[in-house]
XYZ file of C-alpha atoms in Angstrom:
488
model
C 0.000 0.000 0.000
C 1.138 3.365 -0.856
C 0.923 4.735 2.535
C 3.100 2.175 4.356
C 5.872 3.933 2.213
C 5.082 7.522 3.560
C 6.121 9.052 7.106
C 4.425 12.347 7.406
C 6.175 14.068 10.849
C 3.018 16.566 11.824
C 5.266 19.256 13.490
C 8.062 19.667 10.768
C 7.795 23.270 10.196
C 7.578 22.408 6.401
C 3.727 21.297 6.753
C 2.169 17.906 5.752
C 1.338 18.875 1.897
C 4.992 20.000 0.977
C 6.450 16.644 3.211
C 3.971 14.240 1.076
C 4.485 15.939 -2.317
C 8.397 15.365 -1.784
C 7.787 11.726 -0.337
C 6.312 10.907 -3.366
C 8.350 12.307 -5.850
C 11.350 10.625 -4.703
C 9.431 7.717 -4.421
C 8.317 7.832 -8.118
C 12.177 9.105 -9.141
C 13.432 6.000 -7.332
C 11.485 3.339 -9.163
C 9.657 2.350 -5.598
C 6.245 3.662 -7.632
C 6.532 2.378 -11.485
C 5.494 3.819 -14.679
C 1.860 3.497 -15.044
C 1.145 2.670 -11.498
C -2.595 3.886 -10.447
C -2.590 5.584 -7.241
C -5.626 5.678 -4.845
C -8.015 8.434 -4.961
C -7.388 11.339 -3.039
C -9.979 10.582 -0.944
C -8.781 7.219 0.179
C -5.008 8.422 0.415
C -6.154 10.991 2.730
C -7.828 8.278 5.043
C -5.111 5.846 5.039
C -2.490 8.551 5.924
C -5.174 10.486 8.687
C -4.700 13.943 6.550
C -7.182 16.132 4.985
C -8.074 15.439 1.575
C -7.008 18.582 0.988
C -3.552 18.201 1.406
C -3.536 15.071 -1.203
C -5.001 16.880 -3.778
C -2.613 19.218 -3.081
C 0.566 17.021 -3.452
C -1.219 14.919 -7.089
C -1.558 18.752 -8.524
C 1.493 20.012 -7.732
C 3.330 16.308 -8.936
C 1.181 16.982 -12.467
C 2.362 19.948 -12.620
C 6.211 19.306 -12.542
C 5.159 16.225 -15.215
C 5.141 12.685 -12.766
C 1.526 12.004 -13.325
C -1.603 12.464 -14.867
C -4.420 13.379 -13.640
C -8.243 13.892 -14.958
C -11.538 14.473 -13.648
C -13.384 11.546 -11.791
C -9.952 9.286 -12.399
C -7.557 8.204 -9.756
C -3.850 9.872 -10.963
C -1.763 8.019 -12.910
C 2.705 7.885 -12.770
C 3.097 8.785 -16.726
C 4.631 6.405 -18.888
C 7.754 7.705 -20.071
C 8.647 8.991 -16.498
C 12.411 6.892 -16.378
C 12.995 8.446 -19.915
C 12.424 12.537 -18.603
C 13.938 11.869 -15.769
C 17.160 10.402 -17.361
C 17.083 13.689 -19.722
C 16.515 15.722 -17.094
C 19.911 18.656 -17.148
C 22.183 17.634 -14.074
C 23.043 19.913 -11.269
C 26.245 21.068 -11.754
C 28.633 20.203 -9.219
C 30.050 22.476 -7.250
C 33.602 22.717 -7.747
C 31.896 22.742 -12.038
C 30.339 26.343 -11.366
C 32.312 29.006 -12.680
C 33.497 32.045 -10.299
C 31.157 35.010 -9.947
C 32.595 37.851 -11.563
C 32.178 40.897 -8.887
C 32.943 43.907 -8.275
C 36.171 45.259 -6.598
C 34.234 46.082 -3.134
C 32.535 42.639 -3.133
C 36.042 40.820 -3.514
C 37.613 43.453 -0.423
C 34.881 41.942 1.619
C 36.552 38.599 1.856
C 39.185 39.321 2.980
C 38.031 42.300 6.234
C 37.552 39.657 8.483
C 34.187 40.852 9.674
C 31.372 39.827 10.603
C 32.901 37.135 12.940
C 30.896 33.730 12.654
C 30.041 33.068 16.260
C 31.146 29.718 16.914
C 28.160 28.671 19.156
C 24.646 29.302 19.859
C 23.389 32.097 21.929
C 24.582 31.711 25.207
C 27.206 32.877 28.115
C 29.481 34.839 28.144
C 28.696 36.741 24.443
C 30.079 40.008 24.572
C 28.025 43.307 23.415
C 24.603 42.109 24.393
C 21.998 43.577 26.575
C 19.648 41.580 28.294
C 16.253 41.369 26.184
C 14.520 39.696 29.537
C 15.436 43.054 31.208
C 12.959 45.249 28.580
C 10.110 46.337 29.202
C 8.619 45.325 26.429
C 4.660 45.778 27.362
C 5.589 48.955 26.759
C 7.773 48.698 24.332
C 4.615 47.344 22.445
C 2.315 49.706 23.497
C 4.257 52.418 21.577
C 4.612 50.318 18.673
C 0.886 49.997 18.421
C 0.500 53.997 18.808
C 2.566 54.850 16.391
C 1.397 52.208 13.952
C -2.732 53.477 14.317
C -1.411 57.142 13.607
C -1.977 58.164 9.948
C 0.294 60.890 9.696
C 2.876 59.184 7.923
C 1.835 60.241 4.291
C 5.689 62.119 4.035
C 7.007 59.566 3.170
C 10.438 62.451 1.917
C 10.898 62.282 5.554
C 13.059 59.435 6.113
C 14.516 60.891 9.613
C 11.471 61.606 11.424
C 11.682 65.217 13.483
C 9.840 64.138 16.800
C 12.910 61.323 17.062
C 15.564 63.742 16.080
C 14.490 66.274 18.565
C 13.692 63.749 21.217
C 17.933 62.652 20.482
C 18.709 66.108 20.291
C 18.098 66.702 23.554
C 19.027 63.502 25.090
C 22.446 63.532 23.677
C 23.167 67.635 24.857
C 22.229 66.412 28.039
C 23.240 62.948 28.656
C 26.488 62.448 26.288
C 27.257 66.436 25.706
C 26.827 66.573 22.329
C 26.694 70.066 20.466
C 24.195 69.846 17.674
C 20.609 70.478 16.151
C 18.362 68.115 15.602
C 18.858 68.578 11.408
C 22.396 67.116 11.899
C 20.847 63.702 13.295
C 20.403 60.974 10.721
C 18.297 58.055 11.874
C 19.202 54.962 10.595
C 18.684 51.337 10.377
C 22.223 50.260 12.545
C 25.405 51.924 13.500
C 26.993 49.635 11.003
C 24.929 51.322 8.775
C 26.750 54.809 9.841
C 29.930 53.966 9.224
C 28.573 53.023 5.799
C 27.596 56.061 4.651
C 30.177 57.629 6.261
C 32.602 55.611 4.277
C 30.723 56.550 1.128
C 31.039 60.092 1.648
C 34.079 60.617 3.130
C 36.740 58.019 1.912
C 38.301 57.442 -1.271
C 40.380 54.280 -2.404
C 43.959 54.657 -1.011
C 43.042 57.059 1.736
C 44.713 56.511 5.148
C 42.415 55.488 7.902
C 43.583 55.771 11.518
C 41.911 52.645 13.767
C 42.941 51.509 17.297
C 44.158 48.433 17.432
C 42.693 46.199 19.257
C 39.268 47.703 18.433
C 36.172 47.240 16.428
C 36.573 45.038 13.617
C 33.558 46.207 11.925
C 34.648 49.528 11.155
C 38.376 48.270 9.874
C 36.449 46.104 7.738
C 33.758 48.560 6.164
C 37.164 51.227 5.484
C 38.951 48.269 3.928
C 36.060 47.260 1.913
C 35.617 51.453 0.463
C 39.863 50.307 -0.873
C 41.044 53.159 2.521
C 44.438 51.937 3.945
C 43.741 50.917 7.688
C 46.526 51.131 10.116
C 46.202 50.272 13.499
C 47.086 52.735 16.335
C 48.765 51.199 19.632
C 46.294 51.611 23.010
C 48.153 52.245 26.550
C 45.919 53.044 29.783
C 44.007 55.697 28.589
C 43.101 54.038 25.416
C 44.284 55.298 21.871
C 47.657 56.684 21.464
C 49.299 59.219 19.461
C 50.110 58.424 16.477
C 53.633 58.477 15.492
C 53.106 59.390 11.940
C 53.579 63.305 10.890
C 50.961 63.212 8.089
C 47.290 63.093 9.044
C 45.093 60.809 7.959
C 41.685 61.301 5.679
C 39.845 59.695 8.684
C 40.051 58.572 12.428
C 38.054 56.082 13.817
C 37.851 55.789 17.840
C 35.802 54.552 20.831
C 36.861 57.236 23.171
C 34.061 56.629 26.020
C 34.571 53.049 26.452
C 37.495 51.583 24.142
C 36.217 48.427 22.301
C 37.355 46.084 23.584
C 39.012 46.907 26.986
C 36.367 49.455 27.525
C 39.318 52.180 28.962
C 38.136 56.162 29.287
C 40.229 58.454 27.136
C 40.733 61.616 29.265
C 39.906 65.307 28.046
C 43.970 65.777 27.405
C 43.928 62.851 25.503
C 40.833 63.809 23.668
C 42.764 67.189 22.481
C 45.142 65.412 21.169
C 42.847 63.192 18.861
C 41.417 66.724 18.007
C 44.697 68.002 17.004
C 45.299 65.385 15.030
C 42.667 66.232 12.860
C 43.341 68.989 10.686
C 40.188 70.705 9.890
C 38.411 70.235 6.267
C 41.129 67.050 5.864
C 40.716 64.796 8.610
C 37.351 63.553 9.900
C 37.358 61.515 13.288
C 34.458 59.313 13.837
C 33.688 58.507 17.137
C 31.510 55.500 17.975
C 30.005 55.929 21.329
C 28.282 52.357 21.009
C 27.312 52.008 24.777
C 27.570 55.425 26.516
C 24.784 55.051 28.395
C 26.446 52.298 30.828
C 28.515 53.946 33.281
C 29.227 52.906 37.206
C 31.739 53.740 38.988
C 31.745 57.526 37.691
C 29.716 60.376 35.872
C 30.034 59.509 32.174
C 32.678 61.751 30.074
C 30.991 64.286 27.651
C 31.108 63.230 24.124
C 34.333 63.961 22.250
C 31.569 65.493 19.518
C 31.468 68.004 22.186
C 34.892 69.288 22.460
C 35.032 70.117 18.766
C 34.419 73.300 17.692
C 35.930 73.300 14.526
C 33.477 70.779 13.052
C 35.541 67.485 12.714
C 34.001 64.891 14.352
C 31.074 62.715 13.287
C 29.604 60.861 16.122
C 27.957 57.442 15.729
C 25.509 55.923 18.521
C 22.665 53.030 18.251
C 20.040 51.941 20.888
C 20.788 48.216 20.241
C 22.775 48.371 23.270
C 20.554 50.363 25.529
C 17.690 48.793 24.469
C 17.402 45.360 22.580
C 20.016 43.730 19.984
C 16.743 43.682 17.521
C 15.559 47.509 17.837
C 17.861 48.074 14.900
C 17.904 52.082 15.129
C 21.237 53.311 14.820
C 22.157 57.501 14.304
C 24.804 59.675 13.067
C 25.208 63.484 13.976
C 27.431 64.936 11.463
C 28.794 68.754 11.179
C 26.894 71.349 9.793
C 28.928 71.737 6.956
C 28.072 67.877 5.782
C 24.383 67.213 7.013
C 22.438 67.961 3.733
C 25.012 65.935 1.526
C 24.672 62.921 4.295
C 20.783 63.067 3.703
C 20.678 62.752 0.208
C 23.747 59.975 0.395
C 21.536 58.210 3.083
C 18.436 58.082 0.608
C 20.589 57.315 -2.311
C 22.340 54.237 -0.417
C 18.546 53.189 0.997
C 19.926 53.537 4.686
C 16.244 54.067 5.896
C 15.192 52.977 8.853
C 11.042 52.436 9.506
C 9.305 55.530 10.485
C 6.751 53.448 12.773
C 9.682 52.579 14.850
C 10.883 55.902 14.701
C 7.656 57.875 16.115
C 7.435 54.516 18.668
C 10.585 55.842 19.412
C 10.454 59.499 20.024
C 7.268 57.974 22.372
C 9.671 55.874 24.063
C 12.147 58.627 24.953
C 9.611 61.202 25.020
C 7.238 59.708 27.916
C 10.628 58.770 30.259
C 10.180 54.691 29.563
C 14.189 55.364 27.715
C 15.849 57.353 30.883
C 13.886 54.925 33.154
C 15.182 51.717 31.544
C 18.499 52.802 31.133
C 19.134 53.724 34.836
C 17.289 50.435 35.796
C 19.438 48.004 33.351
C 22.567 50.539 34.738
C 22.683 49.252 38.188
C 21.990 45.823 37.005
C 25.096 45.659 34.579
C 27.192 47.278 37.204
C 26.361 44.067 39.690
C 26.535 41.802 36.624
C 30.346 43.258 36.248
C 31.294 42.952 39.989
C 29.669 39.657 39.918
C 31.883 38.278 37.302
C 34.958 40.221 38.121
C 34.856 38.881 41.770
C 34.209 35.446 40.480
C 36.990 35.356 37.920
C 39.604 36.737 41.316
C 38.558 34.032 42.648
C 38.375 30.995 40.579
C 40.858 31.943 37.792
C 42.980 34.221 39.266
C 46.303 32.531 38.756
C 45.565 32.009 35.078
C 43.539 35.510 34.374
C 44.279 39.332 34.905
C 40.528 40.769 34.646
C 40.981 44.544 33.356
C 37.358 45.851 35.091
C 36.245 48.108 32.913
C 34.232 51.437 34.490
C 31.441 50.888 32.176
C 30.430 49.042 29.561
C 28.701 45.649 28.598
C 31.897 43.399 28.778
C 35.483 43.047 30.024
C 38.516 41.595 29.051
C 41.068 39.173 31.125
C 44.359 38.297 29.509
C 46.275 35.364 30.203
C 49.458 35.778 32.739
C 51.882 34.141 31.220
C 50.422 34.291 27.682
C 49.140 31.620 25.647
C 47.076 30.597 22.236
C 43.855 32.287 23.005
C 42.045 31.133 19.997
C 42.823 27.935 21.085
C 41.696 28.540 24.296
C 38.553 29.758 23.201
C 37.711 26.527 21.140
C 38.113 24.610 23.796
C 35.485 26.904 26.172
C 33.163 27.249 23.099
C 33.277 23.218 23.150
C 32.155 23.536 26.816
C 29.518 25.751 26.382
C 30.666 28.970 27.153
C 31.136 31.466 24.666
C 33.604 34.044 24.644
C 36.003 35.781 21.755
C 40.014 35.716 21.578
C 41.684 38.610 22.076
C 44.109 38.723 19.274
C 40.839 38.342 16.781
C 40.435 41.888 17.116
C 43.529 43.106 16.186
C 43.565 45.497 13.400
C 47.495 44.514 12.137
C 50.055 41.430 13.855
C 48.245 40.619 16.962
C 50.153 41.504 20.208
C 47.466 40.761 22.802
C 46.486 37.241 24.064
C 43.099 37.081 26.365
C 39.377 36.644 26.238
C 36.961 38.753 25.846
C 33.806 37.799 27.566
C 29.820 39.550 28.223
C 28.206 40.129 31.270
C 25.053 42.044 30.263
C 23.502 39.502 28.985
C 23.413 37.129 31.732
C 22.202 36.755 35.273
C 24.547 36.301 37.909
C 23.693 32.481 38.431
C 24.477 31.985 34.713
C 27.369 34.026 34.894
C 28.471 31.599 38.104
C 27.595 28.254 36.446
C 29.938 29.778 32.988
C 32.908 30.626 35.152
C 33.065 27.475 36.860
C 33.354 25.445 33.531
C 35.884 28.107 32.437
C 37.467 27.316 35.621
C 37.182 23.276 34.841
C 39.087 24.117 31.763
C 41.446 26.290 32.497
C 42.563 25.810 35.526
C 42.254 22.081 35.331
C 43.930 21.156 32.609
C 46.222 24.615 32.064
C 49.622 23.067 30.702
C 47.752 21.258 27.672
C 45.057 24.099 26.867
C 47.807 27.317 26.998
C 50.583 25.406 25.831
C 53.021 26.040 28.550
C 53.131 26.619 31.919
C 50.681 29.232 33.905
C-alpha cells in the first residue's frame, strides 16, 4: 500500500502537503512507484495517511504539474509512462567545484578578505560580549508604543526618512546625557550603526586614503574602510586608550571609541581627547567617534562626548540603541557637522539607509514619555552588579591564570592570560564547553600583540554568569599546561 511507504512528521515546520508531495516524488524518481502505477483516490489516500483530503489533492496537482503524473476528472492519478525516460534527460546539477566564479565587483572581492562579521562559533549563550539583556525590557511597553505609532496616519511624508519628533527627542538627550553640540537637522536616523559607518565611508573616503583605527578595536569599522579600498593602520592603546600616532601626516579619517574603548572598555581623558582633536586637521581629517554604549557607566559620571569638544566641526559621532535597548531595535544615528548634514541626507536616501518611520515615532514615544531614561538607569545598576559579579568570580576561581581589566562601564570586560598563551585555542576549547567568549588577538587590526578573552556580562544573570565561570574554571585551571601550551 502506498501509505506504508510515507512518514508524514506533523510538526516539521515544512507542513504535511509539501512533506507528502516530496515523499512521493522521490518515491516515483526511485522506481519504488513504477510507470503506469494507479494511485488511490485522493480521498482514500487521505484516510489511510489520517490527513485532509485537501492536502492530497494538493501534493497529485502540484506532482502533475512538474510532469510525474496524470491526472483527470473523476480518475484516480496516474505515474506517466515515459517517467524513467524525462527523468534520465533531465539537465544535471552542476557540481560544485563545475560552477564558474562570480565575476564581482572590486568592493565585493575586499569583503573577503576584512575579516568581519565574525561567525560566532556557538549558539546564543554565556558569556557573548556586546549584548543587553532582552529579559530586562520592558517590552509591554515597548509594544504599546509600537501599536501607537502604527494606528497614527500621519505618515503620508514619506520624503521624511529621519522623522523630526525622534531627532528632537535625540537632540536633547544627547546635549544632556552624552554632551553633544548639535541640532536636531544634523541627526540621521538609521537602520544600525553599522549602517553609519557606511555612509560615512561613502562620503568621506576614497580608495587609497589613510584610515587611523585603534588596534585592538572594532573590527567592523576596519572592515567597512577596507572594503571602500582606505588603507587601515592600526594605532597602539596604553591606559588611557588610543595613542598618538607616530606618523607626521594626518590621515583622511580617524576612527575611535573614546568613552569606552572596544574592547578593553578604557576612558580616554579630556587631554587625551585634544590630542585626537589636534590630530585632525580641519576640512582634511574627519574623526568618527563610535560611542556604542555610553549610556552604561558605574563607577563615575560619564565623560561628555568627544563630539562636544570640537568646535571646529571634525568629528562625526555614531551611537545606536541596540545596546541600551534590545540587539533587535535596529535604530542606529549619526550626527554629522553642519557643513556635511544635507550631503549625508541625500547619500543616506541614495544608499537606501532608511530605517522604519513606525519605529521611529514609537521611538520618540519611548524617549519622550521617560520609559528610555527609566530603563536605562534600571538596566545601569543591574550591569554594574553583573560586572562585579563576574569580576569577583573570575579573582577568585581563575585568578592565577587571568588578569581581569574591570572596565568602568560598559557591557563586557577583558582578562588576559598571565603568562600568555594561544587564546584562539583557548577559546575553542570553552566554546566546546559551552561557554562562549572571543580571543583577544581576533580583534587586532594589524600582527596581533594581545592574548586574552573577551567575555559579556550584560547579557546574563549572575547564576548563569556563576555556572559559565566554573566550567571556564574546569578548563582552564584544570587542565592549564595542555590548553595554553606552557606553563601558567
Amino acid at each position: 500500500m502506498l501509505a506504508e511507504l510515507v512518514a508524514l512528521n506533523r510538526w516539521d515546520e515544512a507542513g504535511l502537503a509539501a512533506q507528502l508531495t516530496h515523499q512521493l516524488r522521490e518515491l516515483i524518481a526511485s522506481g519504488r512507484i513504477k510507470r503506469g502505477a494507479v494511485l488511490p483516490s485522493s480521498r482514500h489516500l487521505a484516510v489511510e495517511l489520517d490527513v485532509s483530503r485537501n492536502t492530497v489533492t494538493h501534493a497529485y496537482e502540484q506532482l502533475a504539474a512538474e510532469g510525474y503524473l496524470r491526472v483527470a476528472a473523476r480518475r484516480r492519478p496516474v505515474v506517466i509512462d515515459d517517467i524513467e525516460e524525462r527523468l534520465a534527460g533531465a539537465t544535471p546539477v552542476p557540481r560544485r567545484e563545475a560552477t564558474r566564479k562570480p565575476q564581482l565587483a572590486p568592493w565585493a572581492l575586499r569583503l573577503e578578505d576584512v575579516g568581519w562579521p565574525m561567525s560566532y562559533q556557538a549558539e546564543f549563550r554565556p558569556l557573548r560580549a556586546g549584548l543587553a539583556d532582552a529579559r530586562e525590557f520592558p517590552h509591554e511597553i515597548w509594544a504599546r508604543c509600537l501599536r501607537r505609532s502604527a494606528l497614527r496616519r500621519r505618515f503620508n511624508d514619506q520624503t521624511l526618512v529621519n522623522r523630526p519628533s525622534l531627532r528632537q527627542a535625540l537632540c536633547d538627550y544627547l546635549e544632556t546625557g552624552r554632551g553633544v553640540r548639535a541640532e536636531a537637522n544634523q541627526i540621521l536616523i538609521l537602520p544600525t550603526a553599522q549602517a553609519a559607518l557606511t555612509l560615512v565611508t561613502a562620503t568621506t573616503i576614497t580608495p587609497g586614503d589613510t584610515v587611523w583605527t585603534e588596534d585592538p578595536g572594532y573590527p567592523g569599522a576596519a572592515a567597512a574602510f577596507r572594503a571602500a579600498g582606505a588603507k587601515v593602520v592600526g594605532i597602539r592603546l596604553d591606559q588611557w586608550g588610543m595613542t598618538r600616532a607616530r606618523q607626521t601626516r594626518a590621515p583622511k579619517l580617524i576612527f575611535a571609541t573614546p568613552s569606552h574603548q572596544h574592547p578593553t572598555g578604557r576612558v580616554m581623558p579630556v587631554a587625551r581627547r585634544t590630542e585626537l582633536l589636534a590630530a585632525a586637521e580641519p576640512g582634511k581629517t574627519w574623526i568618527v567617534e563610535d560611542d556604542y554604549d555610553g549610556e552604561f557607566h558605574y563607577d563615575s559620571r560619564p565623560m561628555p562626548a568627544l563630539q562636544g569638544l570640537d568646535r571646529e566641526g571634525r568629528v562625526l559621532y555614531v551611537g545606536t540603541f541596540a545596546k541600551a535597548m534590545t540587539a533587535d531595535i535596529r535604530i542606529g544615528y549619526l550626527v554629522v557637522p553642519p557643513s556635511l548634514a544635507r550631503t549625508m541626507e541625500v547619500a543616506q536616501r541614495h544608499l537606501g539607509l532608511i530605517a522604519s518611520v513606525h519605529v521611529q515615532e514609537a521611538l520618540s514615544d519611548f524617549m519622550s514619555d521617560g520609559h528610555f531614561l527609566a530603563h536605562v538607569r534600571r538596566v545601569r545598576r543591574i550591569y554594574r552588579a553583573r560586572r562585579d559579579h563576574l569580576a569577583t568570580l573570575l579573582e577568585r576561581h581563575l585568578g592565577k591564570v587571568l588578569d581581569a581589566e574591570v572596565p568602568h562601564g560598559g557591557m563586557q570586560l577583558i582578562a588576559r592570560f598571565r603568562n600568555g598563551g594561544a587564546d584562539r585555542e583557548v577559546v575553542d576549547r570553552l566554546v566546546a564547553a559551552g561557554v562562549e567568549v572571543r580571543a583577544l588577538s581576533s580583534l587586532a587590526v594589524e600582527r596581533p600583540r594581545d592574548s586574552g578573552l573577551l567575555l559579556g556580562f550584560a547579557a546574563w544573570r549572575e547564576s548563569e554568569i556563576s555556572r559559565a565561570v566554573r566550567i571556564m574554571a574546569d578548563c582552564l585551571a584544570g587542565k592549564r599546561a595542555q590548553v595554553l601550551g606552557r606553563a601558567v
